[in-house]
XYZ file of C-alpha atoms in Angstrom:
685
model
C 9.051 76.196 26.427
C 7.523 74.381 23.484
C 9.565 76.369 20.947
C 12.908 75.780 22.645
C 15.439 73.484 20.983
C 15.734 70.625 23.448
C 19.501 70.151 23.132
C 19.986 73.890 23.742
C 17.799 74.154 26.846
C 20.704 74.910 29.147
C 21.696 77.984 27.096
C 18.408 79.884 27.116
C 17.850 82.690 29.579
C 16.704 81.175 32.889
C 13.550 83.247 33.077
C 12.018 81.144 35.839
C 15.046 81.634 38.097
C 15.215 85.360 37.448
C 11.517 85.765 38.156
C 11.933 83.881 41.436
C 14.880 86.087 42.385
C 12.875 89.168 41.527
C 10.137 88.137 43.951
C 12.773 87.697 46.649
C 14.190 91.145 45.896
C 10.724 92.674 46.197
C 10.253 91.116 49.640
C 13.743 92.243 50.609
C 12.987 95.785 49.495
C 9.652 95.842 51.346
C 11.466 94.751 54.487
C 13.664 97.842 54.245
C 16.510 96.407 52.215
C 18.853 98.644 50.252
C 17.804 99.181 46.633
C 21.376 99.735 45.420
C 22.363 96.266 46.575
C 19.378 94.796 44.715
C 20.343 96.656 41.554
C 23.918 95.440 41.798
C 22.945 91.793 42.312
C 20.277 91.810 39.626
C 22.644 93.466 37.138
C 25.268 90.799 37.839
C 22.685 88.050 37.305
C 21.609 89.584 34.005
C 25.237 89.906 32.899
C 25.813 86.220 33.614
C 22.695 85.182 31.731
C 23.615 87.324 28.732
C 27.195 86.053 28.756
C 25.920 82.465 28.695
C 23.702 83.265 25.705
C 26.419 85.161 23.829
C 29.152 82.560 24.306
C 26.825 79.835 23.048
C 25.779 82.063 20.156
C 29.402 82.653 19.165
C 30.103 78.929 19.424
C 27.185 78.096 17.118
C 28.199 80.813 14.652
C 31.671 79.284 14.557
C 30.231 75.824 13.874
C 28.105 77.205 11.040
C 31.129 79.005 9.598
C 33.194 75.798 9.795
C 30.491 73.840 7.985
C 30.366 76.462 5.224
C 34.155 76.285 4.880
C 34.042 72.493 4.563
C 31.294 72.731 1.965
C 33.368 75.301 0.059
C 36.186 72.739 -0.255
C 33.757 70.179 -1.685
C 32.388 72.814 -4.055
C 35.883 73.614 -5.374
C 36.487 69.921 -6.114
C 33.127 69.590 -7.892
C 33.793 72.630 -10.066
C 36.692 70.756 -11.662
C 34.663 67.558 -12.206
C 30.985 68.538 -12.229
C 28.574 65.818 -11.159
C 24.852 66.671 -11.100
C 23.924 64.350 -8.249
C 26.771 65.599 -6.090
C 25.882 69.212 -6.885
C 22.337 68.537 -5.705
C 23.682 66.936 -2.524
C 25.901 69.971 -1.961
C 22.907 72.276 -2.385
C 20.982 70.301 0.233
C 23.965 70.526 2.576
C 24.005 74.321 2.187
C 20.261 74.416 2.813
C 20.752 72.374 5.983
C 23.152 75.048 7.212
C 20.536 77.643 6.332
C 17.819 75.936 8.362
C 20.195 75.617 11.306
C 20.877 79.350 10.992
C 17.143 80.051 11.158
C 16.990 77.920 14.299
C 19.809 79.987 15.806
C 18.080 83.268 14.915
C 14.952 82.055 16.684
C 17.133 81.204 19.677
C 18.304 84.836 19.746
C 14.717 86.029 19.388
C 13.417 84.023 22.344
C 16.252 85.135 24.603
C 15.837 88.786 23.637
C 12.130 88.501 24.439
C 12.934 86.975 27.831
C 15.322 89.818 28.615
C 12.735 92.379 27.606
C 10.090 90.778 29.804
C 12.214 90.476 32.927
C 13.424 94.080 32.636
C 9.875 95.280 32.212
C 8.819 93.242 35.246
C 11.638 94.742 37.350
C 10.699 98.310 36.358
C 7.077 97.719 37.267
C 7.707 95.963 40.579
C 10.200 98.535 41.870
C 8.910 101.668 40.146
C 12.516 102.281 39.109
C 13.834 102.824 35.563
C 16.303 100.001 35.757
C 15.924 99.314 32.021
C 17.219 102.787 31.149
C 20.242 102.310 33.383
C 21.026 98.807 32.188
C 20.670 99.576 28.476
C 22.705 102.780 28.721
C 25.546 101.200 30.678
C 25.696 97.948 28.702
C 24.533 98.591 25.151
C 26.876 101.532 24.568
C 29.927 99.918 26.180
C 32.733 98.874 23.761
C 32.717 95.344 25.229
C 28.946 95.109 25.210
C 27.575 91.583 25.107
C 24.088 93.020 24.968
C 24.783 94.207 21.414
C 25.551 90.622 20.428
C 22.012 89.652 21.386
C 20.147 92.601 19.952
C 22.286 93.245 16.883
C 23.082 89.527 16.254
C 26.602 90.484 15.234
C 28.233 88.078 12.774
C 25.000 86.621 11.406
C 25.222 88.794 8.311
C 28.490 87.179 7.261
C 26.949 83.701 7.512
C 23.844 84.786 5.576
C 26.031 86.364 2.888
C 28.180 83.260 2.490
C 25.124 81.013 2.212
C 23.392 83.312 -0.287
C 26.437 83.591 -2.532
C 27.196 79.878 -2.572
C 23.614 78.772 -3.160
C 23.163 81.302 -5.956
C 26.457 80.212 -7.503
C 25.446 76.537 -7.369
C 22.075 77.315 -8.956
C 23.722 79.145 -11.828
C 26.341 76.445 -12.394
C 23.856 73.609 -12.105
C 21.671 75.351 -14.655
C 24.564 75.365 -17.131
C 24.972 71.588 -16.867
C 21.313 70.622 -17.207
C 19.160 70.743 -20.303
C 15.713 72.324 -20.305
C 14.231 68.828 -20.098
C 16.081 68.177 -16.863
C 15.436 71.584 -15.341
C 12.829 73.713 -17.185
C 13.326 76.724 -14.940
C 16.189 77.627 -12.660
C 15.332 79.713 -9.625
C 18.428 81.652 -8.721
C 17.273 82.732 -5.252
C 16.949 79.684 -3.028
C 13.810 79.607 -0.812
C 15.854 79.072 2.351
C 17.572 82.428 1.801
C 14.185 84.152 1.688
C 13.240 82.499 4.972
C 16.539 83.534 6.555
C 16.106 87.129 5.417
C 12.558 87.208 6.759
C 13.779 85.859 10.105
C 16.559 88.444 10.203
C 14.034 91.188 9.433
C 12.150 90.175 12.572
C 15.245 90.838 14.628
C 16.431 94.074 13.098
C 15.228 96.613 10.572
C 16.413 96.726 6.987
C 18.139 99.926 5.827
C 17.812 99.902 2.072
C 16.161 102.884 0.421
C 13.051 101.050 -0.753
C 12.193 99.696 2.685
C 13.103 103.026 4.283
C 10.616 104.777 2.005
C 7.966 102.103 2.402
C 8.035 102.332 6.170
C 7.028 106.011 5.927
C 3.573 104.853 4.872
C 3.191 102.921 8.162
C 2.127 99.888 6.136
C 3.337 96.957 8.190
C 5.258 94.283 6.323
C 4.349 90.705 7.128
C 6.450 87.606 7.526
C 6.650 84.563 5.296
C 3.195 83.582 4.095
C 1.912 80.217 3.076
C 1.240 79.261 -0.523
C -2.499 79.547 0.136
C -2.104 83.107 1.457
C -0.002 84.067 -1.570
C -2.753 82.707 -3.839
C -5.368 84.797 -2.014
C -3.150 87.878 -2.345
C -2.717 87.269 -6.068
C -6.457 86.932 -6.548
C -7.117 90.240 -4.759
C -4.306 92.148 -6.442
C -5.072 94.304 -9.475
C -2.267 96.510 -10.775
C -4.539 99.159 -12.305
C -6.433 99.496 -9.023
C -3.134 100.024 -7.197
C -2.129 102.613 -9.789
C -5.445 104.415 -9.261
C -4.790 104.578 -5.507
C -1.316 106.013 -6.093
C -2.771 108.523 -8.578
C -5.323 109.549 -5.956
C -2.496 110.118 -3.475
C -0.540 112.225 -5.973
C -3.502 114.356 -7.073
C -4.586 114.999 -3.504
C -1.159 116.319 -2.530
C -1.068 118.488 -5.662
C -4.541 119.729 -4.701
C -3.316 120.594 -1.202
C -0.316 122.677 -2.235
C -1.287 124.117 -5.623
C -3.084 127.035 -3.957
C -0.296 127.973 -1.515
C 1.466 130.528 -3.794
C -1.786 132.363 -4.586
C -3.990 131.917 -1.489
C -3.047 135.321 -0.029
C -3.805 137.128 -3.303
C -7.129 135.283 -3.567
C -8.042 136.376 -0.025
C -7.164 140.001 -0.831
C -9.253 139.940 -4.004
C -12.273 138.872 -1.942
C -11.800 141.664 0.586
C -10.117 139.645 3.326
C -6.678 140.055 4.881
C -3.751 138.284 3.263
C -3.230 136.225 6.431
C -6.656 134.620 5.911
C -4.680 132.358 3.583
C -4.032 130.335 6.748
C -7.754 129.579 7.057
C -8.063 128.913 3.312
C -5.186 126.447 3.283
C -5.995 124.946 6.688
C -9.719 124.363 6.091
C -8.808 121.370 3.947
C -6.871 119.897 6.879
C -9.769 120.610 9.277
C -12.094 118.475 7.173
C -9.426 115.807 6.769
C -9.351 115.271 10.548
C -12.869 113.836 10.271
C -12.681 112.337 6.781
C -9.690 110.166 7.698
C -11.774 108.305 10.281
C -14.851 107.640 8.132
C -12.758 106.707 5.100
C -10.748 104.273 7.221
C -13.986 102.709 8.511
C -15.523 102.673 5.020
C -12.536 100.787 3.646
C -13.524 97.832 5.863
C -16.325 97.185 3.376
C -15.253 98.752 0.089
C -12.436 100.562 -1.674
C -14.243 101.556 -4.841
C -17.152 103.484 -3.297
C -15.023 105.672 -0.997
C -12.714 106.501 -3.917
C -15.753 107.497 -6.013
C -17.049 109.644 -3.148
C -13.607 111.183 -2.692
C -13.367 112.136 -6.361
C -16.845 113.705 -6.374
C -16.091 115.738 -3.233
C -12.832 117.013 -4.713
C -14.494 117.805 -8.044
C -17.223 119.839 -6.297
C -14.788 121.430 -3.840
C -12.407 122.688 -6.511
C -15.302 123.964 -8.619
C -16.619 126.008 -5.678
C -13.086 127.224 -4.951
C -12.821 128.547 -8.514
C -16.353 130.023 -8.593
C -15.813 131.976 -5.362
C -13.962 134.690 -7.311
C -16.899 135.575 -9.580
C -19.366 135.136 -6.716
C -17.135 137.378 -4.557
C -17.631 135.125 -1.557
C -14.931 134.110 0.897
C -17.457 131.703 2.464
C -17.854 129.726 -0.766
C -14.079 129.674 -1.115
C -13.684 128.072 2.324
C -16.610 125.681 1.769
C -14.883 124.537 -1.408
C -11.693 123.782 0.484
C -13.638 121.987 3.221
C -15.235 119.743 0.586
C -11.746 119.016 -0.761
C -10.694 117.975 2.737
C -13.746 115.718 3.063
C -12.486 113.993 -0.073
C -9.164 112.977 1.492
C -8.909 109.241 0.767
C -5.321 108.711 1.952
C -6.600 106.241 4.555
C -8.161 104.196 1.726
C -4.994 104.405 -0.388
C -2.832 103.186 2.493
C -5.334 100.491 3.482
C -5.555 99.166 -0.084
C -1.790 98.653 -0.190
C -1.816 96.983 3.219
C -4.709 94.613 2.464
C -4.701 93.965 -1.274
C -1.121 94.114 -2.538
C 0.849 90.828 -2.380
C 3.677 90.666 0.107
C 6.363 90.416 -2.564
C 5.404 93.817 -4.027
C 3.987 95.533 -0.954
C 7.210 97.327 -0.045
C 7.486 98.712 -3.577
C 3.850 99.853 -3.410
C 4.477 101.466 -0.006
C 7.485 103.307 -1.406
C 5.300 104.353 -4.344
C 2.747 105.784 -1.923
C 5.397 107.935 -0.233
C 6.963 108.941 -3.552
C 3.574 109.939 -4.994
C 2.988 112.165 -1.960
C 6.435 113.751 -2.286
C 5.972 114.335 -6.004
C 2.611 115.967 -5.343
C 4.161 118.360 -2.820
C 6.710 119.458 -5.423
C 4.346 119.586 -8.401
C 1.561 121.570 -6.709
C 3.432 124.893 -6.346
C 5.288 124.315 -9.630
C 2.002 123.995 -11.546
C 0.666 127.103 -9.807
C 3.663 129.031 -11.113
C 2.658 128.144 -14.680
C -0.919 129.391 -14.309
C -0.128 133.102 -14.614
C -2.880 133.822 -17.170
C -6.027 135.933 -17.109
C -9.027 135.472 -19.416
C -12.794 134.969 -19.341
C -15.070 132.309 -20.830
C -18.859 132.718 -20.626
C -18.479 135.223 -17.805
C -16.235 132.982 -15.722
C -12.886 134.437 -14.685
C -9.751 132.389 -15.209
C -6.681 133.855 -13.484
C -3.834 132.782 -11.194
C -6.279 132.557 -8.259
C -9.029 130.506 -9.933
C -7.050 128.424 -12.434
C -5.718 126.037 -9.729
C -9.326 125.240 -8.817
C -10.465 124.766 -12.431
C -7.420 122.671 -13.298
C -7.860 120.368 -10.304
C -11.595 120.048 -10.989
C -10.752 118.872 -14.519
C -8.094 116.501 -13.174
C -10.558 114.922 -10.729
C -13.206 114.601 -13.471
C -10.734 112.675 -15.649
C -9.671 110.608 -12.649
C -13.315 109.817 -11.812
C -13.891 108.504 -15.338
C -10.674 106.446 -15.209
C -11.662 105.079 -11.791
C -15.147 104.107 -12.987
C -13.956 102.066 -15.950
C -10.726 100.592 -14.535
C -11.007 99.924 -10.803
C -11.705 96.374 -9.675
C -13.173 95.908 -6.209
C -11.252 93.164 -4.364
C -12.966 90.575 -2.204
C -13.093 91.791 1.385
C -12.049 89.516 4.220
C -14.175 89.242 7.311
C -12.876 90.619 10.552
C -12.115 87.084 11.654
C -9.972 86.421 8.615
C -8.035 89.596 9.330
C -7.301 88.379 12.807
C -6.396 84.955 11.499
C -4.026 86.440 8.960
C -2.440 88.664 11.556
C -1.938 85.730 13.861
C 0.711 84.542 11.428
C 2.578 87.827 11.542
C 5.141 88.846 14.121
C 5.471 92.577 14.036
C 7.395 94.234 16.816
C 5.455 95.662 19.717
C 7.660 97.833 21.876
C 7.088 98.192 25.581
C 10.502 99.093 26.940
C 13.876 100.272 25.832
C 15.031 96.737 25.140
C 12.172 95.967 22.790
C 14.185 96.781 19.703
C 12.556 95.479 16.521
C 12.318 92.031 18.071
C 9.540 89.499 18.113
C 7.447 88.735 21.136
C 6.977 85.015 21.344
C 3.360 84.046 21.826
C 4.448 81.063 23.856
C 5.709 83.431 26.534
C 2.252 84.583 27.477
C 2.545 82.304 30.477
C 5.611 81.894 32.628
C 7.296 78.522 32.948
C 5.980 77.946 36.443
C 2.426 78.321 35.152
C 1.331 81.478 36.928
C 0.671 84.854 35.424
C 1.291 88.178 37.090
C -0.580 91.361 36.383
C 2.015 92.663 33.964
C 2.063 89.311 32.152
C -1.676 89.635 31.583
C -1.163 93.121 30.259
C 1.535 91.864 27.929
C -0.657 89.038 26.705
C -3.369 91.596 26.049
C -0.911 93.741 24.099
C 0.109 90.765 22.044
C -3.460 90.039 21.005
C -3.734 90.556 17.276
C -7.319 91.815 17.260
C -7.384 95.383 15.886
C -8.292 98.369 18.030
C -11.992 99.181 17.931
C -11.887 102.873 18.835
C -9.590 105.856 19.054
C -9.521 105.372 22.841
C -8.496 101.710 22.602
C -5.888 102.613 19.977
C -4.518 105.321 22.256
C -4.217 102.848 25.144
C -1.930 100.733 22.952
C 0.554 103.574 22.604
C 3.647 103.237 24.752
C 5.390 106.381 26.089
C 8.038 106.170 23.369
C 5.377 105.920 20.643
C 3.550 108.912 22.119
C 6.780 110.886 21.986
C 7.235 109.906 18.351
C 3.693 111.056 17.524
C 4.480 114.309 19.325
C 7.609 114.685 17.199
C 5.516 114.020 14.093
C 3.072 116.734 15.198
C 5.975 119.137 15.743
C 7.637 118.602 12.373
C 4.330 118.857 10.488
C 3.573 122.078 12.363
C 6.959 123.565 11.464
C 6.629 122.516 7.805
C 3.091 123.893 7.514
C 4.105 127.242 9.001
C 6.976 127.455 6.530
C 4.936 126.499 3.462
C 1.610 128.196 4.182
C 2.978 131.588 5.167
C 5.705 131.644 2.487
C 3.639 133.709 0.064
C 2.672 136.308 2.695
C 6.165 136.567 4.225
C 7.992 136.855 0.909
C 5.537 139.484 -0.333
C 5.930 141.592 2.819
C 9.716 141.393 3.108
C 10.939 140.759 -0.454
C 8.026 141.707 -2.718
C 8.217 138.332 -4.491
C 5.843 137.542 -7.323
C 3.631 134.441 -7.427
C 6.093 132.816 -9.842
C 8.991 133.371 -7.445
C 7.039 131.818 -4.569
C 6.020 128.858 -6.748
C 9.628 128.197 -7.802
C 10.830 128.454 -4.206
C 8.206 125.986 -2.938
C 8.787 123.614 -5.852
C 12.527 123.530 -5.075
C 11.743 122.724 -1.449
C 9.400 119.930 -2.547
C 11.967 118.453 -4.913
C 14.380 117.863 -2.023
C 12.094 115.179 -0.548
C 13.144 112.133 -2.588
C 16.895 112.929 -2.785
C 17.012 113.495 0.969
C 15.187 110.213 1.622
C 17.538 108.441 -0.789
C 20.554 109.767 1.115
C 19.122 108.849 4.505
C 17.690 105.474 3.476
C 20.721 104.302 1.516
C 23.614 105.625 3.570
C 22.942 107.480 6.810
C 20.757 104.797 8.424
C 23.533 102.281 7.759
C 25.950 104.330 9.834
C 23.798 105.553 12.726
C 20.865 104.367 14.798
C 17.461 105.818 13.941
C 17.162 107.450 17.345
C 20.525 109.174 16.849
C 19.451 110.511 13.455
C 16.110 111.559 14.919
C 17.668 113.543 17.759
C 20.219 115.161 15.436
C 17.426 116.127 13.011
C 15.408 117.718 15.812
C 18.403 119.802 16.869
C 19.095 120.900 13.277
C 15.404 121.725 12.865
C 15.637 123.864 15.999
C 18.628 125.681 14.479
C 16.632 126.298 11.288
C 13.715 127.748 13.261
C 15.975 130.008 15.336
C 17.791 131.181 12.216
C 14.415 132.043 10.612
C 13.562 134.732 13.201
C 13.779 138.353 12.168
C 15.962 139.961 14.830
C 17.065 143.096 12.970
C 15.238 145.688 10.897
C 16.665 144.192 7.707
C 15.666 140.661 6.718
C 17.554 139.284 3.753
C 16.580 136.746 1.113
C 19.665 134.566 1.821
C 18.712 134.322 5.499
C 15.122 133.358 4.696
C 15.963 130.872 1.947
C 18.810 129.171 3.833
C 16.819 128.912 7.065
C 13.831 127.562 5.128
C 16.006 124.908 3.484
C 17.493 123.888 6.843
C 14.033 123.698 8.406
C 12.376 121.830 5.544
C 15.174 119.337 4.893
C 15.703 118.548 8.582
C 11.933 118.105 8.980
C 11.943 115.737 5.997
C 14.783 113.700 7.477
C 13.007 113.694 10.829
C 9.730 112.576 9.270
C 11.385 109.715 7.434
C 13.306 108.385 10.421
C 10.418 108.988 12.822
C 7.870 107.051 10.747
C 10.389 104.361 9.882
C 10.976 103.820 13.599
C 7.275 104.129 14.392
C 6.377 101.455 11.828
C 8.562 98.957 13.692
C 7.649 99.632 17.304
C 3.933 100.349 17.126
C 1.643 97.642 18.469
C 0.652 94.829 16.108
C -2.976 95.566 16.933
C -2.549 98.855 15.071
C -1.410 97.116 11.891
C -4.948 96.723 10.547
C -8.492 97.744 11.214
C -10.141 101.164 11.167
C -8.060 102.688 13.951
C -4.645 101.715 12.634
C -1.233 103.283 13.102
C -1.439 105.039 9.760
C -4.666 106.741 10.810
C -3.169 107.890 14.117
C -0.136 109.389 12.419
C -2.356 111.024 9.785
C -4.532 112.556 12.502
C -1.474 113.858 14.379
C -0.053 115.430 11.216
C -3.413 116.854 10.129
C -4.075 118.407 13.531
C -0.629 119.998 13.344
C -1.517 121.557 9.993
C -4.844 122.845 11.350
C -3.169 124.473 14.351
C -0.377 125.926 12.193
C -2.736 127.441 9.620
C -4.920 128.847 12.400
C -1.814 130.386 13.978
C -0.993 132.201 10.719
C -4.448 133.773 10.560
C -4.389 134.773 14.245
C -0.921 136.297 13.813
C -2.380 138.651 11.222
C -4.239 140.514 13.981
C -0.879 141.600 15.436
C 0.189 143.211 12.176
C 1.655 141.685 9.026
C 5.109 142.971 9.889
C 5.167 140.750 12.996
C 3.677 137.628 11.412
C 6.986 135.833 10.921
C 8.223 135.976 14.528
C 4.778 135.343 16.029
C 4.233 132.180 13.988
C 7.773 130.922 14.586
C 7.505 131.225 18.372
C 5.132 128.230 18.811
C 7.354 126.210 16.452
C 10.328 127.008 18.660
C 8.544 126.024 21.878
C 7.097 122.785 20.459
C 10.490 121.837 19.039
C 12.171 122.405 22.409
C 9.489 120.293 24.089
C 10.014 117.500 21.538
C 13.764 117.491 22.064
C 13.255 117.325 25.839
C 10.814 114.421 25.436
C 13.273 112.647 23.135
C 16.047 112.943 25.731
C 13.670 111.713 28.424
C 12.698 108.566 26.468
C 15.910 108.149 24.466
C 16.774 104.731 25.887
C 13.342 103.374 24.937
C 13.451 104.623 21.339
C 14.443 101.396 19.562
């Protein structure tokens, strides 16, 4: 291979040999040979290959550690008698260790890719889930050598030692030099940034900011050239980013501000209280379609779709408020549909992905998620404050119409702010997108061993020069051209990604049932006022950021994402079961506690699910109209549509039965999701 280090050639996985053996095994199997014997021999061969890699890896880690120790002795001597030239030489020596570490990380990457490919090839040739067996038996074993490859154990200690020593030398050198010798001292050495970026290719980061940012499914890129950074800086405009985040926040407020009063509004217009499901869900129905055209529109402009979005939301909220005086449920629903047609979340996400520089993109992604979470909490809270009734020029202002009037005013102010402050960035051509993406190495999972590891482009062809059918498929998957249709995007989804989208559908369904029917259920069983419902929903919404902080900062450091995901699904199932009304009396503590369990577990599940999805989804879904963010948005929006429709349909069976009827589909979908998770557990990396 062109990328292999020549002096290390004997320590790479012997992919050519293993492929040759695999062909022999296929012939042996076709001739009536015993599959168990093949599995045993192939497992032994893999074990030997992995052991060779791991022992060499440990040897190289030891050499790097020894070099750092030797440099530490020189550093201690220099601290007593500082010499600028020798300090500079010491810095270069540390950097040399850093570059050798990067070389070693790439060695791990190429071997992990080879293992992934050969396992995938075996599964396809034999129609047997050998990968599941091998990963389960090896990766979870206490003496696992497989973990050394995929978790690159010990590298963190070397990275930490290099980072600390280089930073320390920078600080100390800065104290010896005058401003004429060294005008600016950069504390973080560039080699450390390159090492961290290389490590991020091999495994996911678990700090809170990155955990939040990954929820937005905005793929983070690798190290960019100086020219690319300059282009990013020219496109970036802080006020435009702020306007996109404000749009995200206002839209989520707009979605949930009507939840506490939607049933009362329906009753005042002569409809059943359960029609609140249609009122709330009509916005999601329109969003199913708007997400696609906004995503396509953002290929050419960001400003015009945001203007259109604001106008649609201004008109939609105005119609929503006017429906009371016009006594028309149809106008009410049309108003909510227009609000849904104004959903520009695809534009907001795309702007961050395309126009925010790499160094601040993770912060912007976290801001996108935080703005959404804040909107969920603020919507019901604001509704609780609008308990007034008065008239102006014949127009009625009360708890039902004030949310519409307030949001119409908010979107009018936003439209004015957008008009005077937004700066349209220069749009790249499709070719430049592909060119830019060719420099990125986002993970593209195919099998259980994919992990968040890079797929080397130089492995599109095998060493012996021929390509099998599955190699061609893999090369096609590794193409960086974006998907051109929903169908082509769907074909890029692996079974594990499909399961994760199913889980996302399930959790959004459960959350929508809980939130949308809360006003109806609490009125029927507890006779709660609008203020009580608003406070309850606001408290639920305020758990979003603290829960994500706990998961992103601590829990994901202790457990694998798939473990957290499965545990969250089970807890969510418990919350749903606990929510059922099984006796004639249904208490407030039971409802509130079960709602908290359901909502919080769904929040944890959403965070971990999207964080995992952002790492394993195909690179071709990183950009373009039909991107991963759009697919997840569509899955979540469809879940909300189905959930809100279920609430309205349940009303035909009597309001007293609405709770159990709406919870039953949640229970069944949750059980199906848990079963699917168990079925694909070993591929969820």
